Amino acid sequence: MTLHPQALAALALWSAGPSVTDPGFGPADVAAMRAEALAAAELEPKEPVDRVEDVDADGVRCRLYVPDLAPATAQRTILFLHGGGFVFGDVDTHDGQARRLANRTGSAVLAVDYRRPPEHPFPAAPDDVDTALSWLLVNAAAYGLDLSRVVACGDSAGGNLALVAALRNPNALAATVLVYPFVDAAMGCPSYVAPDGGLTRAEAGWYWEQYAARPEDLQDADLAPYLATGLGTLPPTLVQVAEHDVLADEDLELARRIAAAGAPVEVTTYRGMIHGFWRHPQLFDAAEEALAEIAGFLDRHV
C-alpha cells in the first residue's frame, strides 16, 4: 500500500523540525529537542484517569496511572516503556499515551522514566527497567494489583526494552506488546532503504551510537535483542508493524523468530503507516486502532 494521506501529512509536519543527523548536532541540540518535546506534551489534552501517582521504584522514577473503572479495579498492570530512540522521551512526554493506554485497556500503567544516553548509555536503561519491574512485583499488592498479570509494553526503543525485560525475567510477565520495536543494531534488513518511513537509516544509526557505550555492546543481546537466543521463553507477544517503517522487515523477522522458537506471537502490519504513528492519535486514525488491538490481545491472554 502507498503511504496513507495521514502519514504524508505527518511527514510534512515533522520535516520542519531539526534532525539528529543535521551537521554539528550535539548535546545542546539534544537538550533543546527534549525541551521542545516537553513543551509540546504540555499542550496535549490529558484524558482523565482515576489516579496518577509519581512513585520511587527503588531509585527509578516512575508514574502510576489507574483508570476509572469503579466499582471494578484494574487488576492487570502494564509496565510502559516509552520510545524516543533511547535518547528522547520521558514519563512527561508520554503522559498522554500512558493515560490512553490505561483507559483503552482497562489496565493500571506504570510508566518507567529510565535513564537515557548519551549521559547514561547501555546498560543503564534495561537495568532501570529491571529495577522497576522487581519493585512492581514486590509492591503490586500494596496498590491493589495482581502481580501475576503484569505486561511489558513499549514503542520503538521502548519495544526493545520491553522485549529485553521479558528475556531477562522469564516467567515474570504475562504478555509483551512490542510496537514497531527497535531491535537490530546491525540495521541489516531491506526495509532500511525506505526514505519515507518516519525514521531514516541515518537517524537509526545515530540512536544506536548514542545507546552503545562501546562498539562491542552492539553484539550484546541485552542491547540488540535481535541476537537473543531465548525467544522461546517469551510469554504471549503482540508485534505491531508500520508498513513503511525502516524497521518493518526486522519486526516481521522478529515475529518469525519468536514463532520458530515456539513462543506464542501475533503480528499485525498497519498498512500505509510510518514510524511514530502509535502515539499520535491526533494525526493518525490507526493509533486508536492499534490501541484497540492491544486491548483485545490483553483481554484474550492476560
Short mmCIF file of C-alpha atoms in Angstrom, two decimals:
data_model
loop_
_atom_site.label_atom_id
_atom_site.label_comp_id
_atom_site.label_asym_id
_atom_site.label_seq_id
_atom_site.Cartn_x
_atom_site.Cartn_y
_atom_site.Cartn_z
CA MET A 1 0.00 0.00 0.00
CA THR A 2 1.19 3.54 -0.69
CA LEU A 3 1.65 5.97 2.17
CA HIS A 4 -1.59 6.85 3.88
CA PRO A 5 -2.59 10.52 3.41
CA GLN A 6 -2.29 11.00 7.17
CA ALA A 7 1.27 9.68 7.01
CA LEU A 8 2.11 12.12 4.24
CA ALA A 9 0.71 14.99 6.29
CA ALA A 10 2.68 13.92 9.37
CA LEU A 11 5.91 13.65 7.40
CA ALA A 12 5.41 17.18 6.10
CA LEU A 13 4.81 18.42 9.64
CA TRP A 14 7.78 16.60 11.16
CA SER A 15 10.18 17.66 8.40
CA ALA A 16 10.01 21.24 9.69
CA GLY A 17 11.95 20.32 12.83
CA PRO A 18 15.65 19.57 13.43
CA SER A 19 17.14 16.13 12.84
CA VAL A 20 19.77 14.27 14.82
CA THR A 21 21.66 13.88 11.54
CA ASP A 22 21.96 17.64 10.95
CA PRO A 23 25.61 18.79 10.65
CA GLY A 24 27.05 19.71 14.01
CA PHE A 25 24.18 18.21 16.01
CA GLY A 26 25.41 17.94 19.59
CA PRO A 27 24.49 17.93 23.31
CA ALA A 28 22.92 21.38 23.20
CA ASP A 29 20.65 20.22 20.40
CA VAL A 30 19.66 17.13 22.37
CA ALA A 31 18.69 19.34 25.30
CA ALA A 32 16.74 21.68 23.02
CA MET A 33 14.82 18.83 21.38
CA ARG A 34 13.98 17.36 24.79
CA ALA A 35 12.68 20.74 25.97
CA GLU A 36 10.64 21.17 22.79
CA ALA A 37 9.07 17.73 23.24
CA LEU A 38 8.13 18.55 26.83
CA ALA A 39 6.54 21.82 25.73
CA ALA A 40 4.54 20.02 23.05
CA ALA A 41 3.40 17.40 25.56
CA GLU A 42 2.11 20.13 27.86
CA LEU A 43 -0.29 21.22 25.12
CA GLU A 44 -1.64 17.71 24.54
CA PRO A 45 -5.09 17.02 26.02
CA LYS A 46 -4.87 14.81 29.10
CA GLU A 47 -7.58 12.19 29.40
CA PRO A 48 -8.80 11.84 32.95
CA VAL A 49 -7.94 8.72 34.91
CA ASP A 50 -8.91 7.80 38.44
CA ARG A 51 -5.46 8.26 39.92
CA VAL A 52 -1.98 9.40 38.89
CA GLU A 53 0.88 8.93 41.33
CA ASP A 54 4.61 9.52 40.98
CA VAL A 55 6.49 6.68 42.65
CA ASP A 56 10.09 5.90 43.50
CA ALA A 57 10.71 2.33 42.34
CA ASP A 58 13.88 1.64 44.31
CA GLY A 59 15.55 4.72 42.85
CA VAL A 60 13.88 4.69 39.42
CA ARG A 61 11.34 7.44 38.82
CA CYS A 62 8.02 6.01 37.65
CA ARG A 63 4.44 7.18 37.31
CA LEU A 64 1.43 5.01 38.07
CA TYR A 65 -1.87 5.56 36.25
CA VAL A 66 -5.02 3.82 37.45
CA PRO A 67 -8.07 4.13 35.17
CA ASP A 68 -11.53 4.93 36.45
CA LEU A 69 -13.17 1.50 36.50
CA ALA A 70 -15.31 1.91 39.60
CA PRO A 71 -16.62 -0.26 41.06
CA ALA A 72 -14.17 -2.61 39.33
CA THR A 73 -10.43 -2.36 39.86
CA ALA A 74 -7.56 -2.56 37.40
CA GLN A 75 -6.12 -5.99 38.10
CA ARG A 76 -3.79 -6.04 35.11
CA THR A 77 -0.70 -3.78 35.15
CA ILE A 78 1.23 -2.59 32.10
CA LEU A 79 4.90 -1.73 32.56
CA PHE A 80 5.08 1.01 29.92
CA LEU A 81 8.43 1.80 28.32
CA HIS A 82 8.39 4.90 26.15
CA GLY A 83 10.06 5.33 22.79
CA GLY A 84 12.40 8.06 21.60
CA GLY A 85 15.48 6.28 20.32
CA PHE A 86 16.61 5.76 23.94
CA VAL A 87 17.73 9.43 23.90
CA PHE A 88 14.42 11.29 23.86
CA GLY A 89 11.13 10.89 25.65
CA ASP A 90 10.27 10.51 29.33
CA VAL A 91 7.22 9.99 31.51
CA ASP A 92 6.10 13.57 30.85
CA THR A 93 6.33 13.48 27.04
CA HIS A 94 4.42 10.19 27.04
CA ASP A 95 1.91 11.14 29.72
CA GLY A 96 -0.92 11.38 27.19
CA GLN A 97 -0.19 7.96 25.74
CA ALA A 98 0.09 6.38 29.17
CA ARG A 99 -3.37 7.74 30.01
CA ARG A 100 -4.81 6.43 26.73
CA LEU A 101 -3.19 3.05 27.28
CA ALA A 102 -4.72 2.82 30.76
CA ASN A 103 -8.18 3.88 29.59
CA ARG A 104 -8.31 1.79 26.42
CA THR A 105 -7.09 -1.41 28.04
CA GLY A 106 -8.63 -1.02 31.50
CA SER A 107 -5.18 -1.54 32.99
CA ALA A 108 -3.06 0.18 35.57
CA VAL A 109 0.01 1.58 33.82
CA LEU A 110 3.42 2.02 35.43
CA ALA A 111 5.45 4.30 33.15
CA VAL A 112 9.19 3.99 33.69
CA ASP A 113 11.48 7.03 33.45
CA TYR A 114 14.59 5.03 32.61
CA ARG A 115 17.98 6.74 32.27
CA ARG A 116 18.90 7.89 28.77
CA PRO A 117 22.03 8.21 26.67
CA PRO A 118 24.25 9.94 25.87
CA GLU A 119 24.52 10.79 29.59
CA HIS A 120 23.70 7.22 30.62
CA PRO A 121 24.42 4.68 27.86
CA PHE A 122 23.65 0.95 27.87
CA PRO A 123 23.07 -0.91 30.16
CA ALA A 124 21.52 1.88 32.27
CA ALA A 125 18.09 1.71 30.59
CA PRO A 126 17.47 -2.07 30.80
CA ASP A 127 18.91 -2.11 34.33
CA ASP A 128 16.41 0.57 35.36
CA VAL A 129 13.60 -1.41 33.74
CA ASP A 130 14.65 -4.50 35.71
CA THR A 131 14.66 -2.47 38.91
CA ALA A 132 11.20 -1.05 38.20
CA LEU A 133 9.81 -4.49 37.32
CA SER A 134 11.25 -6.02 40.50
CA TRP A 135 9.76 -3.16 42.54
CA LEU A 136 6.37 -3.68 40.91
CA LEU A 137 6.33 -7.40 41.58
CA VAL A 138 7.12 -6.79 45.25
CA ASN A 139 4.75 -3.86 45.75
CA ALA A 140 1.85 -4.72 43.44
CA ALA A 141 -0.40 -5.93 46.25
CA ALA A 142 0.00 -2.65 48.13
CA TYR A 143 -1.59 -0.89 45.16
CA GLY A 144 -4.36 -3.47 44.73
CA LEU A 145 -2.69 -5.05 41.69
CA ASP A 146 -2.22 -8.69 40.74
CA LEU A 147 1.48 -9.46 40.31
CA SER A 148 0.62 -12.47 38.13
CA ARG A 149 -0.90 -10.19 35.49
CA VAL A 150 1.96 -7.86 34.58
CA VAL A 151 2.57 -6.92 30.94
CA ALA A 152 5.54 -5.13 29.36
CA CYS A 153 4.62 -2.74 26.56
CA GLY A 154 6.85 -0.37 24.63
CA ASP A 155 7.09 1.52 21.37
CA SER A 156 10.27 1.74 19.27
CA ALA A 157 13.20 1.88 21.73
CA GLY A 158 10.66 1.07 24.42
CA GLY A 159 9.75 -2.05 22.46
CA ASN A 160 13.41 -3.04 22.64
CA LEU A 161 13.36 -2.58 26.41
CA ALA A 162 10.08 -4.47 26.82
CA LEU A 163 11.50 -7.41 24.89
CA VAL A 164 14.75 -7.36 26.87
CA ALA A 165 12.79 -7.22 30.14
CA ALA A 166 10.83 -10.32 29.13
CA LEU A 167 14.00 -12.15 28.14
CA ARG A 168 15.88 -11.13 31.28
CA ASN A 169 12.96 -12.10 33.53
CA PRO A 170 11.44 -15.32 32.18
CA ASN A 171 8.06 -16.21 33.70
CA ALA A 172 7.70 -12.77 35.34
CA LEU A 173 5.41 -11.36 32.65
CA ALA A 174 2.01 -12.49 31.43
CA ALA A 175 2.44 -10.89 27.97
CA THR A 176 4.53 -8.47 25.96
CA VAL A 177 3.40 -5.83 23.47
CA LEU A 178 6.03 -4.57 21.03
CA VAL A 179 5.06 -1.56 18.92
CA TYR A 180 7.46 -1.23 15.95
CA PRO A 181 10.34 -2.37 18.20
CA PHE A 182 13.89 -1.16 17.52
CA VAL A 183 15.87 -4.40 17.85
CA ASP A 184 18.53 -4.86 15.12
CA ALA A 185 21.66 -2.81 15.79
CA ALA A 186 23.17 -4.09 12.54
CA MET A 187 20.31 -2.49 10.58
CA GLY A 188 20.58 -5.34 8.11
CA CYS A 189 17.05 -5.67 6.73
CA PRO A 190 15.93 -4.46 3.27
CA SER A 191 13.35 -2.01 4.64
CA TYR A 192 16.16 0.28 5.81
CA VAL A 193 16.20 1.74 2.30
CA ALA A 194 12.77 3.30 2.93
CA PRO A 195 13.08 7.10 2.54
CA ASP A 196 9.64 7.98 3.87
CA GLY A 197 9.08 5.85 6.95
CA GLY A 198 9.17 8.48 9.70
CA LEU A 199 12.67 7.28 10.65
CA THR A 200 15.71 7.07 8.37
CA ARG A 201 18.61 4.66 8.38
CA ALA A 202 20.97 7.51 9.29
CA GLU A 203 18.82 8.51 12.24
CA ALA A 204 18.57 4.92 13.44
CA GLY A 205 22.36 4.60 13.25
CA TRP A 206 22.77 7.76 15.34
CA TYR A 207 20.48 6.37 18.05
CA TRP A 208 22.40 3.10 18.24
CA GLU A 209 25.67 5.06 18.51
CA GLN A 210 24.34 7.04 21.48
CA TYR A 211 22.99 3.94 23.20
CA ALA A 212 26.09 1.75 22.92
CA ALA A 213 28.85 2.78 25.34
CA ARG A 214 31.35 0.59 23.49
CA PRO A 215 31.37 -0.92 19.98
CA GLU A 216 31.27 -4.42 21.46
CA ASP A 217 27.99 -3.60 23.18
CA LEU A 218 26.32 -3.74 19.76
CA GLN A 219 26.83 -7.52 19.92
CA ASP A 220 25.11 -7.83 23.31
CA ALA A 221 21.63 -9.34 23.09
CA ASP A 222 20.51 -7.14 26.01
CA LEU A 223 21.18 -4.15 23.74
CA ALA A 224 20.20 -5.73 20.41
CA PRO A 225 17.58 -8.40 21.22
CA TYR A 226 17.53 -9.41 17.56
CA LEU A 227 20.51 -11.54 18.66
CA ALA A 228 18.65 -13.18 21.55
CA THR A 229 18.69 -16.96 21.77
CA GLY A 230 15.93 -17.23 24.40
CA LEU A 231 12.94 -16.12 22.36
CA GLY A 232 11.18 -19.38 23.15
CA THR A 233 10.83 -18.25 26.80
CA LEU A 234 8.62 -15.29 25.86
CA PRO A 235 5.03 -15.04 27.07
CA PRO A 236 2.28 -14.34 24.51
CA THR A 237 3.61 -11.46 22.42
CA LEU A 238 2.00 -8.95 20.08
CA VAL A 239 4.17 -7.24 17.47
CA GLN A 240 2.72 -4.20 15.71
CA VAL A 241 4.46 -3.14 12.49
CA ALA A 242 4.22 0.09 10.49
CA GLU A 243 4.30 -0.88 6.82
CA HIS A 244 6.58 1.95 5.63
CA ASP A 245 8.85 1.98 8.70
CA VAL A 246 12.54 1.27 8.13
CA LEU A 247 12.07 -1.22 10.99
CA ALA A 248 9.27 -3.11 9.24
CA ASP A 249 11.33 -6.05 7.99
CA GLU A 250 13.25 -6.56 11.24
CA ASP A 251 9.96 -6.52 13.16
CA LEU A 252 8.41 -9.12 10.86
CA GLU A 253 11.55 -11.23 11.14
CA LEU A 254 11.50 -10.88 14.93
CA ALA A 255 7.94 -12.24 14.98
CA ARG A 256 9.00 -15.11 12.72
CA ARG A 257 11.91 -15.95 15.05
CA ILE A 258 9.64 -15.89 18.10
CA ALA A 259 7.24 -18.28 16.40
CA ALA A 260 10.09 -20.53 15.26
CA ALA A 261 11.35 -20.68 18.85
CA GLY A 262 7.96 -21.99 19.93
CA ALA A 263 6.54 -18.97 21.76
CA PRO A 264 3.06 -17.63 21.01
CA VAL A 265 3.16 -14.49 18.87
CA GLU A 266 0.72 -12.37 16.91
CA VAL A 267 1.80 -9.79 14.34
CA THR A 268 -0.14 -7.03 12.61
CA THR A 269 1.10 -4.72 9.86
CA TYR A 270 -0.59 -1.33 9.78
CA ARG A 271 -0.88 -0.52 6.10
CA GLY A 272 0.28 2.87 4.91
CA MET A 273 1.69 3.72 8.32
CA ILE A 274 5.08 5.12 9.36
CA HIS A 275 7.25 5.04 12.45
CA GLY A 276 5.72 7.08 15.24
CA PHE A 277 2.05 6.70 14.31
CA TRP A 278 1.09 4.86 17.51
CA ARG A 279 1.39 7.75 19.94
CA HIS A 280 -0.19 10.45 17.79
CA PRO A 281 -3.96 9.84 17.62
CA GLN A 282 -4.46 13.47 16.65
CA LEU A 283 -2.58 12.71 13.42
CA PHE A 284 -3.36 9.04 12.76
CA ASP A 285 -6.66 7.17 12.98
CA ALA A 286 -4.58 3.98 13.12
CA ALA A 287 -3.29 4.96 16.55
CA GLU A 288 -6.67 4.19 18.10
CA GLU A 289 -6.95 1.03 16.00
CA ALA A 290 -3.63 -0.16 17.41
CA LEU A 291 -4.70 0.61 20.99
CA ALA A 292 -7.94 -1.32 20.41
CA GLU A 293 -5.94 -4.28 19.12
CA ILE A 294 -3.72 -4.17 22.21
CA ALA A 295 -6.80 -4.15 24.44
CA GLY A 296 -8.23 -7.17 22.64
CA PHE A 297 -4.93 -9.03 22.76
CA LEU A 298 -4.59 -8.47 26.51
CA ASP A 299 -8.19 -9.49 27.16
CA ARG A 300 -7.51 -12.79 25.41
CA HIS A 301 -4.21 -13.58 27.09
CA VAL A 302 -3.97 -11.84 30.45
#
